[in-house]
Tab-separated table of C-alpha atoms in Angstrom:
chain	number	residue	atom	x	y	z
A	192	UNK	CA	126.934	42.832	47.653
A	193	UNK	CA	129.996	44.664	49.244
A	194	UNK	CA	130.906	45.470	52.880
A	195	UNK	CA	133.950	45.837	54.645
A	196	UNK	CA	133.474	43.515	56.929
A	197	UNK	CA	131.962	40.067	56.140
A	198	UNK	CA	130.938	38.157	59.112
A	199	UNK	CA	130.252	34.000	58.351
A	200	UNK	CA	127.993	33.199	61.410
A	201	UNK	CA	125.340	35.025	63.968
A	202	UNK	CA	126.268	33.202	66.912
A	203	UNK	CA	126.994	35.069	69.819
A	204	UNK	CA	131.183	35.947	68.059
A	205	UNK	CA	129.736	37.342	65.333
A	206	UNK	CA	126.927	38.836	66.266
A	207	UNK	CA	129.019	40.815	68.700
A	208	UNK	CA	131.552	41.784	65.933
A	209	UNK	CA	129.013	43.130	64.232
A	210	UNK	CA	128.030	44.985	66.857
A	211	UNK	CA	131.518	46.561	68.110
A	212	UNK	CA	132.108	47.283	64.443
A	213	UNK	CA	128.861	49.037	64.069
A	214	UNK	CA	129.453	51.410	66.936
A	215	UNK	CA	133.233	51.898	65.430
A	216	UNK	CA	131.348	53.173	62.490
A	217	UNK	CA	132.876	50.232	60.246
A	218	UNK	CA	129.941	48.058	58.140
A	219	UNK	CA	130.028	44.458	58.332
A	220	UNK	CA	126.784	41.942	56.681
A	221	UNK	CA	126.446	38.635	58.816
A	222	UNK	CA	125.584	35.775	56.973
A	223	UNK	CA	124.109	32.567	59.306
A	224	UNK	CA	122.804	29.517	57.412
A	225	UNK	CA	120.035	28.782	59.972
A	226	UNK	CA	116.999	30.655	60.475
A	227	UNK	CA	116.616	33.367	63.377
A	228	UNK	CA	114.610	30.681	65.399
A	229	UNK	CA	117.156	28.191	65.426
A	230	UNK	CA	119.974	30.724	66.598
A	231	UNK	CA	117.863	31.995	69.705
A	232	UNK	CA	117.125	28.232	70.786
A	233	UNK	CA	120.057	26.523	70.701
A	234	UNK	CA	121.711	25.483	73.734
A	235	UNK	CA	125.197	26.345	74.512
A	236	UNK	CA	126.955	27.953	77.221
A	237	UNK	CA	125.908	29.449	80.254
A	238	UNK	CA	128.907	31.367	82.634
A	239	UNK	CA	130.292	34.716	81.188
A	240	UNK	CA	133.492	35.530	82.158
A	241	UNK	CA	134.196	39.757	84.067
A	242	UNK	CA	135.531	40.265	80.700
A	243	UNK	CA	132.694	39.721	78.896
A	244	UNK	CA	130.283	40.923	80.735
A	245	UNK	CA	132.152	44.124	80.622
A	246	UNK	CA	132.281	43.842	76.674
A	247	UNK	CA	128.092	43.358	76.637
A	248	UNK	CA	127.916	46.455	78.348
A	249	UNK	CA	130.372	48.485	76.615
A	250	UNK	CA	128.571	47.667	73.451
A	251	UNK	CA	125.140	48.323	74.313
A	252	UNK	CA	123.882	45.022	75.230
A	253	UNK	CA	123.825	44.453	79.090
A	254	UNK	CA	120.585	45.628	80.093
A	255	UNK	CA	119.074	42.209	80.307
A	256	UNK	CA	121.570	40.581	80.958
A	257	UNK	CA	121.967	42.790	84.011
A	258	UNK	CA	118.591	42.245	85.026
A	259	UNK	CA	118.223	38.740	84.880
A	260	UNK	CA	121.825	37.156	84.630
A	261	UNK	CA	122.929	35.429	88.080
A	262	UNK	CA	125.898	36.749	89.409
A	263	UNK	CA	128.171	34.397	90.775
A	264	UNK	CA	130.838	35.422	93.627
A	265	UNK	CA	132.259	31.639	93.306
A	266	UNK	CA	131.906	28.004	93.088
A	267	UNK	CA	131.973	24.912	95.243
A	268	UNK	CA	134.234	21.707	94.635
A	269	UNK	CA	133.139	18.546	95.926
A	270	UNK	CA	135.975	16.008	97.041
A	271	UNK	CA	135.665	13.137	99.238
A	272	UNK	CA	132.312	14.086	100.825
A	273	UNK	CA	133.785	17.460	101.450
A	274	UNK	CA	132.781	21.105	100.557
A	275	UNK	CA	135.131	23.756	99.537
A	276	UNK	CA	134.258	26.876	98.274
A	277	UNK	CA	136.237	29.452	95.534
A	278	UNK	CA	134.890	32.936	96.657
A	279	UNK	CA	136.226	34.992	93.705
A	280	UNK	CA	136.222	38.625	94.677
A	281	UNK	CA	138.470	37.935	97.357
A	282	UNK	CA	140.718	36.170	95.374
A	283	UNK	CA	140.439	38.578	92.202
A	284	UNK	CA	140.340	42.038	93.828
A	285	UNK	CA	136.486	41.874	93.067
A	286	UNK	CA	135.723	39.706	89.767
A	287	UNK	CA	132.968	37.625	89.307
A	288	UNK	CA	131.190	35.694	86.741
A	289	UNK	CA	127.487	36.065	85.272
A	290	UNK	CA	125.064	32.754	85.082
A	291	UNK	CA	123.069	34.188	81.492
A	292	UNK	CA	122.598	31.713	78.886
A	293	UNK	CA	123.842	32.122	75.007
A	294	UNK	CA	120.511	32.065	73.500
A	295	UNK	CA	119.627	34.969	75.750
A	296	UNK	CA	122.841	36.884	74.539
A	297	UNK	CA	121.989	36.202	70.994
A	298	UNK	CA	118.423	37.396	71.455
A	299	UNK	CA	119.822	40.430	72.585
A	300	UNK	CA	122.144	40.979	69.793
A	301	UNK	CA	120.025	39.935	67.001
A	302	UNK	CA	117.653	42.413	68.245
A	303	UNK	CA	120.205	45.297	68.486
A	304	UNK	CA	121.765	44.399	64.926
A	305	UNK	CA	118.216	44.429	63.307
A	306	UNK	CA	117.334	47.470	64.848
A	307	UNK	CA	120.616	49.611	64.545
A	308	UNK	CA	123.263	47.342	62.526
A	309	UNK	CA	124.194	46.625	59.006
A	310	UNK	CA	122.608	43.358	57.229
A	311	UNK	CA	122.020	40.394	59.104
A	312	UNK	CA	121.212	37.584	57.074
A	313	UNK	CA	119.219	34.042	57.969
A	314	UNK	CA	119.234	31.457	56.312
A	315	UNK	CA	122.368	32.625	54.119
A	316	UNK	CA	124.665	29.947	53.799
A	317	UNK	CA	128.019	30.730	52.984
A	318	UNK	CA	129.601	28.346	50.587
A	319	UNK	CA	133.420	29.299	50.477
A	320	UNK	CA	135.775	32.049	50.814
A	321	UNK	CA	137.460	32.938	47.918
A	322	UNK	CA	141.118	35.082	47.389
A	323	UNK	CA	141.467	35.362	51.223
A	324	UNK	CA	145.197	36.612	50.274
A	325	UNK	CA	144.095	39.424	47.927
A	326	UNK	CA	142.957	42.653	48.785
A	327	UNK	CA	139.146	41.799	48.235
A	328	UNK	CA	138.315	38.548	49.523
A	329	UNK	CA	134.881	36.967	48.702
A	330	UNK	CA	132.388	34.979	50.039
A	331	UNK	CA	129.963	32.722	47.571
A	332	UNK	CA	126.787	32.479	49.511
A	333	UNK	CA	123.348	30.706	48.957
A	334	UNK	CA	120.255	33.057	49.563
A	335	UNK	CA	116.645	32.479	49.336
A	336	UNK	CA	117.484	30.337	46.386
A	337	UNK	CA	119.789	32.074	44.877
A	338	UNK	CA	123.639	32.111	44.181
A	339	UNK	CA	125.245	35.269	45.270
A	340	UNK	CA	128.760	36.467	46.272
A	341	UNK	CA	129.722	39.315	49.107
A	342	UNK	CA	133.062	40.953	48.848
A	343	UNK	CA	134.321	42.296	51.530
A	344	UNK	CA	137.881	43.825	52.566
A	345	UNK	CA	138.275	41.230	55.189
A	346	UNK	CA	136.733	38.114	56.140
A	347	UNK	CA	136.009	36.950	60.047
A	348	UNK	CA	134.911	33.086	60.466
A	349	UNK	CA	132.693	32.923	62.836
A	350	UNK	CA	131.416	30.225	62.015
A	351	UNK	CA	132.160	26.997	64.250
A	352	UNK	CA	134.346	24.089	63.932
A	353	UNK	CA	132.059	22.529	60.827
A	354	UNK	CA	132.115	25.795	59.575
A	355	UNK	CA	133.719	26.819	55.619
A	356	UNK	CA	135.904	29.439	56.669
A	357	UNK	CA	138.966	27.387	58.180
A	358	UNK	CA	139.119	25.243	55.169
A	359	UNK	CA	139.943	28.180	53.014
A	360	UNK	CA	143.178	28.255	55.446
A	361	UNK	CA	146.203	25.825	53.093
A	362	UNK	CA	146.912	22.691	54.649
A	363	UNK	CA	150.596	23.261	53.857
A	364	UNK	CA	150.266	26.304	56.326
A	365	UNK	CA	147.577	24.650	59.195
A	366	UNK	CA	149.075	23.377	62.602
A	367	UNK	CA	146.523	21.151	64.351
A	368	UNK	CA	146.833	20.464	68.319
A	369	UNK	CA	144.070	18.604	69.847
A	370	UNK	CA	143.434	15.539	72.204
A	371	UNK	CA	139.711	13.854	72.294
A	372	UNK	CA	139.077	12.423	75.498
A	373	UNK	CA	137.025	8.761	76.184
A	374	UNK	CA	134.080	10.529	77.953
A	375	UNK	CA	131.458	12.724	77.389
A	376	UNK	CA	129.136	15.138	79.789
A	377	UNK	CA	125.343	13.641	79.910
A	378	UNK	CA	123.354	17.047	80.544
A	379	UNK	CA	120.058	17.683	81.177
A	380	UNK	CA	117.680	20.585	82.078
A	381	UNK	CA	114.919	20.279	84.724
A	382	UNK	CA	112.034	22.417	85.931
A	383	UNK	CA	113.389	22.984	89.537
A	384	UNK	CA	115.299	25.238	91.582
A	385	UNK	CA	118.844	24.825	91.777
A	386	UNK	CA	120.097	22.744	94.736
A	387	UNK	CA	122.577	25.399	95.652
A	388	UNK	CA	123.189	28.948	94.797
A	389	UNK	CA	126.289	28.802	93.005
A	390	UNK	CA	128.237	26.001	90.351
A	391	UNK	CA	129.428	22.501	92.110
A	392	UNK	CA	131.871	20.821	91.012
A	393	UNK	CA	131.523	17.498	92.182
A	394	UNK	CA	134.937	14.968	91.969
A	395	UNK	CA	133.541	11.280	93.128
A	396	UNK	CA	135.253	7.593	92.478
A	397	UNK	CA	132.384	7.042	89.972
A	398	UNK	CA	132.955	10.058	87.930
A	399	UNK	CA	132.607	13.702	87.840
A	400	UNK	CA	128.938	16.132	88.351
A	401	UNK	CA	128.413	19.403	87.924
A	402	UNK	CA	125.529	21.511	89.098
A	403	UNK	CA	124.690	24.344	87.419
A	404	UNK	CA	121.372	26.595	86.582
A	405	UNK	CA	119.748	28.352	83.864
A	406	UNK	CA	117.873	30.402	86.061
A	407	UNK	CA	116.116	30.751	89.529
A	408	UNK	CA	113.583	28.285	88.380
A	409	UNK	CA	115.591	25.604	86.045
A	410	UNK	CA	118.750	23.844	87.208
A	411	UNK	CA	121.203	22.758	84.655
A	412	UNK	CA	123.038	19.096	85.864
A	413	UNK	CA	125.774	16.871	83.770
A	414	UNK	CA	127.169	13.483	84.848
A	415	UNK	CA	130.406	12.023	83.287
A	416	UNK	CA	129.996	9.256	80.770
A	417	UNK	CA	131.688	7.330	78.469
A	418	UNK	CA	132.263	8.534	75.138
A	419	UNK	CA	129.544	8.001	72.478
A	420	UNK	CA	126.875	7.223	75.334
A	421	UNK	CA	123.597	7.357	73.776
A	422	UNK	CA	121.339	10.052	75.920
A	423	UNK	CA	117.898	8.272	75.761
A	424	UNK	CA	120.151	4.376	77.457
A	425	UNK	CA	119.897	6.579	80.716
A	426	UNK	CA	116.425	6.628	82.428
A	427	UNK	CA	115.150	9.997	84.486
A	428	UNK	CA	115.235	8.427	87.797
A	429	UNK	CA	118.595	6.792	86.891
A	430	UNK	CA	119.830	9.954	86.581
A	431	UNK	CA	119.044	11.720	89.377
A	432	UNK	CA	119.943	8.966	91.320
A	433	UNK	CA	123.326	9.144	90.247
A	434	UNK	CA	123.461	12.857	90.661
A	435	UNK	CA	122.543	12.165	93.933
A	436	UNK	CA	125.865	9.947	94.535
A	437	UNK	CA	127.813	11.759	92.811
A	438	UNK	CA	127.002	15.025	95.076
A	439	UNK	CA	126.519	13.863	98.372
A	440	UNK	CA	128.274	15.276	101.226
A	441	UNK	CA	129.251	14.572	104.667
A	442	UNK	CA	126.706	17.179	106.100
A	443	UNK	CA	123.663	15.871	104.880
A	444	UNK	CA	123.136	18.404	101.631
A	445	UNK	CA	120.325	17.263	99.578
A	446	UNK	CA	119.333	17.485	95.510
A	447	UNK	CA	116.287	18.598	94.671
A	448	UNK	CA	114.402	16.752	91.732
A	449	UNK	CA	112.267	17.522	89.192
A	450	UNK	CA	110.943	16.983	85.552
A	451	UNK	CA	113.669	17.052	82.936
A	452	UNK	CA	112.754	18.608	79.526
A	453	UNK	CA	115.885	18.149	77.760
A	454	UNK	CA	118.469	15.466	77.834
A	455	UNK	CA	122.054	15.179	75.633
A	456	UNK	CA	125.576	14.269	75.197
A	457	UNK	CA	128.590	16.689	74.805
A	458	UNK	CA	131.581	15.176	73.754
A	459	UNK	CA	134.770	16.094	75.162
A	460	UNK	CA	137.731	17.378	73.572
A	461	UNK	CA	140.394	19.861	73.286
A	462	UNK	CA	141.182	21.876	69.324
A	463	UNK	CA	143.541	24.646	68.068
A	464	UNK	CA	143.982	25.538	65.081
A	465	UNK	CA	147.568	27.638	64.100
A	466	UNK	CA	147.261	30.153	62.665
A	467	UNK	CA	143.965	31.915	63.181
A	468	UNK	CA	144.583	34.478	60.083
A	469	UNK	CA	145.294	33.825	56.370
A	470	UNK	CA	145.574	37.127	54.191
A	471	UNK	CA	142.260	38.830	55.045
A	472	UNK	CA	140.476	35.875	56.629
A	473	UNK	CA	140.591	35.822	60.221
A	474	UNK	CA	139.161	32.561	62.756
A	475	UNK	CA	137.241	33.502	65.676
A	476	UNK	CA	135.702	31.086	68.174
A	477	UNK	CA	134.786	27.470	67.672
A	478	UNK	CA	136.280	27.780	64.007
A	479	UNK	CA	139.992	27.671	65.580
A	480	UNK	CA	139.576	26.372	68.916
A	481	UNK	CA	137.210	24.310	71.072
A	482	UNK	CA	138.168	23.961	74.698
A	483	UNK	CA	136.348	20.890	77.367
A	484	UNK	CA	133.448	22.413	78.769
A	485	UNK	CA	134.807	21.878	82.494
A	486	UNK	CA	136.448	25.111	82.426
A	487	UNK	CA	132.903	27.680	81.165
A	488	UNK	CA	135.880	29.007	78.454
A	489	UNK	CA	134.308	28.275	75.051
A	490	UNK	CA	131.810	31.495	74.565
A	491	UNK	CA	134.313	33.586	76.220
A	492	UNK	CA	137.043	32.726	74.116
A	493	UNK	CA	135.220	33.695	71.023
A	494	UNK	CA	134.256	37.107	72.624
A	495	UNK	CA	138.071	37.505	73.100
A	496	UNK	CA	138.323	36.609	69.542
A	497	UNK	CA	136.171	39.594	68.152
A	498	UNK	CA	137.272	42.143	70.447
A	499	UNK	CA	140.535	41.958	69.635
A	500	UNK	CA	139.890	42.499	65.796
A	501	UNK	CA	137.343	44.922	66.356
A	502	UNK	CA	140.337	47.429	68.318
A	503	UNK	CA	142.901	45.780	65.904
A	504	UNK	CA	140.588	47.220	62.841
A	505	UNK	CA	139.455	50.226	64.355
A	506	UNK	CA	143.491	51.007	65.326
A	507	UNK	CA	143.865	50.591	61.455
A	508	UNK	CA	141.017	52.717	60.550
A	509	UNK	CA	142.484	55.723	62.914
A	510	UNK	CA	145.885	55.483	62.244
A	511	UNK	CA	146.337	53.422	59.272
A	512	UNK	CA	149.218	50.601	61.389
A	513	UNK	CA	148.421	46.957	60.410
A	514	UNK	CA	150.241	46.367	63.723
A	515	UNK	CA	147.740	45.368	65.741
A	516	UNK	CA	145.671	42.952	62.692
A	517	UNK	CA	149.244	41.761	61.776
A	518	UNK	CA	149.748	40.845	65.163
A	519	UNK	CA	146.182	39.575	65.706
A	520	UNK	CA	146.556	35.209	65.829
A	521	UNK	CA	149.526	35.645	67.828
A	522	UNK	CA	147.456	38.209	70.524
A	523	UNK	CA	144.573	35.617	70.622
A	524	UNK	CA	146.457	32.960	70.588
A	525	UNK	CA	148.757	33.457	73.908
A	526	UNK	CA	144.679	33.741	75.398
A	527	UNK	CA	143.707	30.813	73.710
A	528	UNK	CA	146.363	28.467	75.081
A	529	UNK	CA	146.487	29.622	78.814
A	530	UNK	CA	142.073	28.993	78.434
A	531	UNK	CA	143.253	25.565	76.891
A	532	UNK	CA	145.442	24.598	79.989
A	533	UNK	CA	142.788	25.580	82.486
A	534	UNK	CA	140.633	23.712	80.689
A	535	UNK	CA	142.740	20.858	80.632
A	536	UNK	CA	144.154	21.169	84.332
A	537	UNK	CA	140.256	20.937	85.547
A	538	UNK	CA	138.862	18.395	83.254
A	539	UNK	CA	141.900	16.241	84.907
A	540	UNK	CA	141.492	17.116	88.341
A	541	UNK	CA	137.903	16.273	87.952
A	542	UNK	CA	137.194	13.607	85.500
A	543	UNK	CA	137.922	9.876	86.316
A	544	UNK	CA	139.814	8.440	83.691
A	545	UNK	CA	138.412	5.106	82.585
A	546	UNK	CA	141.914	3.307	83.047
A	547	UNK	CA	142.892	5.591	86.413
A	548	UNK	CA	145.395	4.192	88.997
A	549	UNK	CA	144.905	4.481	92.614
A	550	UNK	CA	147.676	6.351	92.374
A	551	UNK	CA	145.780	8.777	89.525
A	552	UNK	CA	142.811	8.559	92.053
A	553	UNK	CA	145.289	10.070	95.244
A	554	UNK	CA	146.613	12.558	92.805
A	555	UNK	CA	143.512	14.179	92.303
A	556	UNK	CA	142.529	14.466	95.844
A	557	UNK	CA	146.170	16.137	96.593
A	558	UNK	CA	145.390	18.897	93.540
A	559	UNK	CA	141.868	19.563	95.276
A	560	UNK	CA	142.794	19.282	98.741
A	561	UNK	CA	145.908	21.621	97.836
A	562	UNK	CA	142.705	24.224	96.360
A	563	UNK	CA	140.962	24.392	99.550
A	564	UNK	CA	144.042	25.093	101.776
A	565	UNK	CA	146.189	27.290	99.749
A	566	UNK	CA	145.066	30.655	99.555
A	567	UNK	CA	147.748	30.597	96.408
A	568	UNK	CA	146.084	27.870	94.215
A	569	UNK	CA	142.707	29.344	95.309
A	570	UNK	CA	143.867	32.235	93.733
A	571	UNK	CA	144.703	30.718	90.670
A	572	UNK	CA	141.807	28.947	89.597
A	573	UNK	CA	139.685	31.989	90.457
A	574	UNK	CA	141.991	33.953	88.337
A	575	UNK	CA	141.746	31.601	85.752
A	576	UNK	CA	137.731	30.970	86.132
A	577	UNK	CA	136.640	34.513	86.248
A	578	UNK	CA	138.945	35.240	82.759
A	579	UNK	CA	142.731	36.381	81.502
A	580	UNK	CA	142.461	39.599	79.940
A	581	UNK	CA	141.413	40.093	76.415
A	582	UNK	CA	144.329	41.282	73.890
């Protein structure tokens, strides 16, 4: 099988590379080792950043999500009993951020790569890739029982941080920077309304909540825990009634409750991998960097990923300059780091540390209270929250 393009994983990056690529008029196959099912059920993030909201409906792929995606014109942070709220648009000159879950992007790009897009392939699971610094890499692959190979004229790992295509990156040429941190986010989903109709971020002395919702009808909540907490060691009611602590308020705000249908642990931790392209394999997404969850980056980072190949590739294809591909880890990279610091700056400010001070404790509360007064650090979380721009 040859392509130009070969694409190793149909999560939401490279689903939408194939997709930008497509309308470029530049062929790509995706190979995902899971089944279609699997991709449009699994749970991962929820906020889209402006940017990639604006990307979805560039390509093609925003009618849905325009439909029934939750705008969001801010957040809330919880501090001390108190309420302050981020309103974004006036911070931003106008941006905002879209509550729409990943599955339901990757619904809507399977379906638009099935119906107008090159190959898509479940259940293909790559195995390698092969003489990423020639001029025809290739990718070994494992298909409906059979051995076969795709050669392509460039490679894009999509494929997430377990995923084959970093490994085919030297060691003698890798740079690793991460930090793992000793707690984890217990998260569940419950058949209610949402207790408020935008994200809280909730700082308390017993560790940090967040509020969030999947839509008008399901709420989305997360407690901080200690790393390697087992899910099923906290009971239903236990949880909600430390939600409950965890969120409450000097003006009487109250949680609504309800049945939970899923319950897990995310691990926390911070990953970037230098550089993100070897010869003609380039790393998009979770493959060279993971990011905290605290600061909604993850999803958007990959789509930052894949847009900026897609216009580096396309700038090739019209003018026949490697500038922009040459120049393409650096480009993501600068993103990638300034996403990693916000990241890091609220998972901080909002996460107790298991061996905090008082004086870590009073630190905190100055970063927060110095949110909610200063119309200057207001701006620059919303700045940061709502996306940098892509390339």
């Amino acid at each position: 099988m040859r392509t130009t393009v070969g694409i190793i994983g149909a999560g939401p990056a490279g689903l939408l590379l194939a997709r930008l690529l497509h309308r470029a008029g530049i062929d790509s196959v995706v190979l995902e080792s899971r089944d279609r099912a699997y991709v449009e059920q699994r749970q991962r993030a929820g906020i889209l950043e402006q940017g990639t909201v604006d990307v979805l409906r560039a390509a093609g792929a925003g009618e849905r999500m325009d439909r029934e995606g939750l705008r969001h014109d801010g957040i809330e942070l919880r501090f001390d009993r108190r309420r302050h709220r981020v309103d974004f648009p006036a911070l931003t000159g106008g941006r905002s951020v879209t509550v729409y879950a990943q599955t339901e992007v990757c619904k809507d790009l399977i379906a638009l790569q099935l119906d107008q897009g090159g190959p898509l392939l479940f259940g293909a699971e790559a195995l390698a890739v092969e003489d990423a610094e020639g001029d025809r890499p290739r990718v070994p692959f494992r298909y409906q029982g059979r051995e076969e190979v795709l050669e392509c004229d460039y490679v894009v790992g999509c494929d997430g941080f377990w995923g084959v295509a970093r490994k085919a990156v030297p060691a003698s040429l890798s740079r690793v920077f991460e930090r793992t941190y000793p707690f984890g986010w217990l998260g569940i989903l419950a058949d209610v309304a949402p207790s408020h109709d935008e994200l809280v971020y909730a700082r308390h002395d017993r560790g940090f909540a967040l509020l969030s919702m999947r839509s008008p009808a399901v709420s989305r909540l997360y407690l901080q825990v200690p790393a390697g907490t087992d899910a099923g060691a906290w009971g239903d009611a236990e949880i909600w009634d430390e939600l409950e602590r965890r969120f409450e308020t000097a003006d009487g705000w109250e949680l609504r409750r309800g049945p939970v249908t899923q319950k897990s642990v995310t691990p926390m931790r911070s990953y970037v991998h230098e550089p993100m392209r070897h010869g003609r394999l380039f790393l998009a997404g979770d493959a060279a960097h993971i990011v905290p969850p605290t600061g909604a980056k993850g999803l958007n980072l990959a789509v930052g990923d894949v847009v900026t190949f897609a216009r580096a590739l396309t700038h090739l294809e019209e003018t026949g300059s490697t500038e922009l591909l040459d120049a393409y880890s650096a480009t993501c990279l600068r993103r990638v780091w300034q996403a990693e610091r916000f990241s890091y700056d609220m998972t901080t400010m909002l996460h107790r540390d298991p061996d905090a001070t008082p004086f870590d404790d009073r630190l905190q509360l100055a970063r927060l209270d110095r949110i909610a007064t200063s119309r200057a650090a207001g701006t620059e979380l919303a700045e940061a929250y709502t996306g940098f721009p892509i390339g």
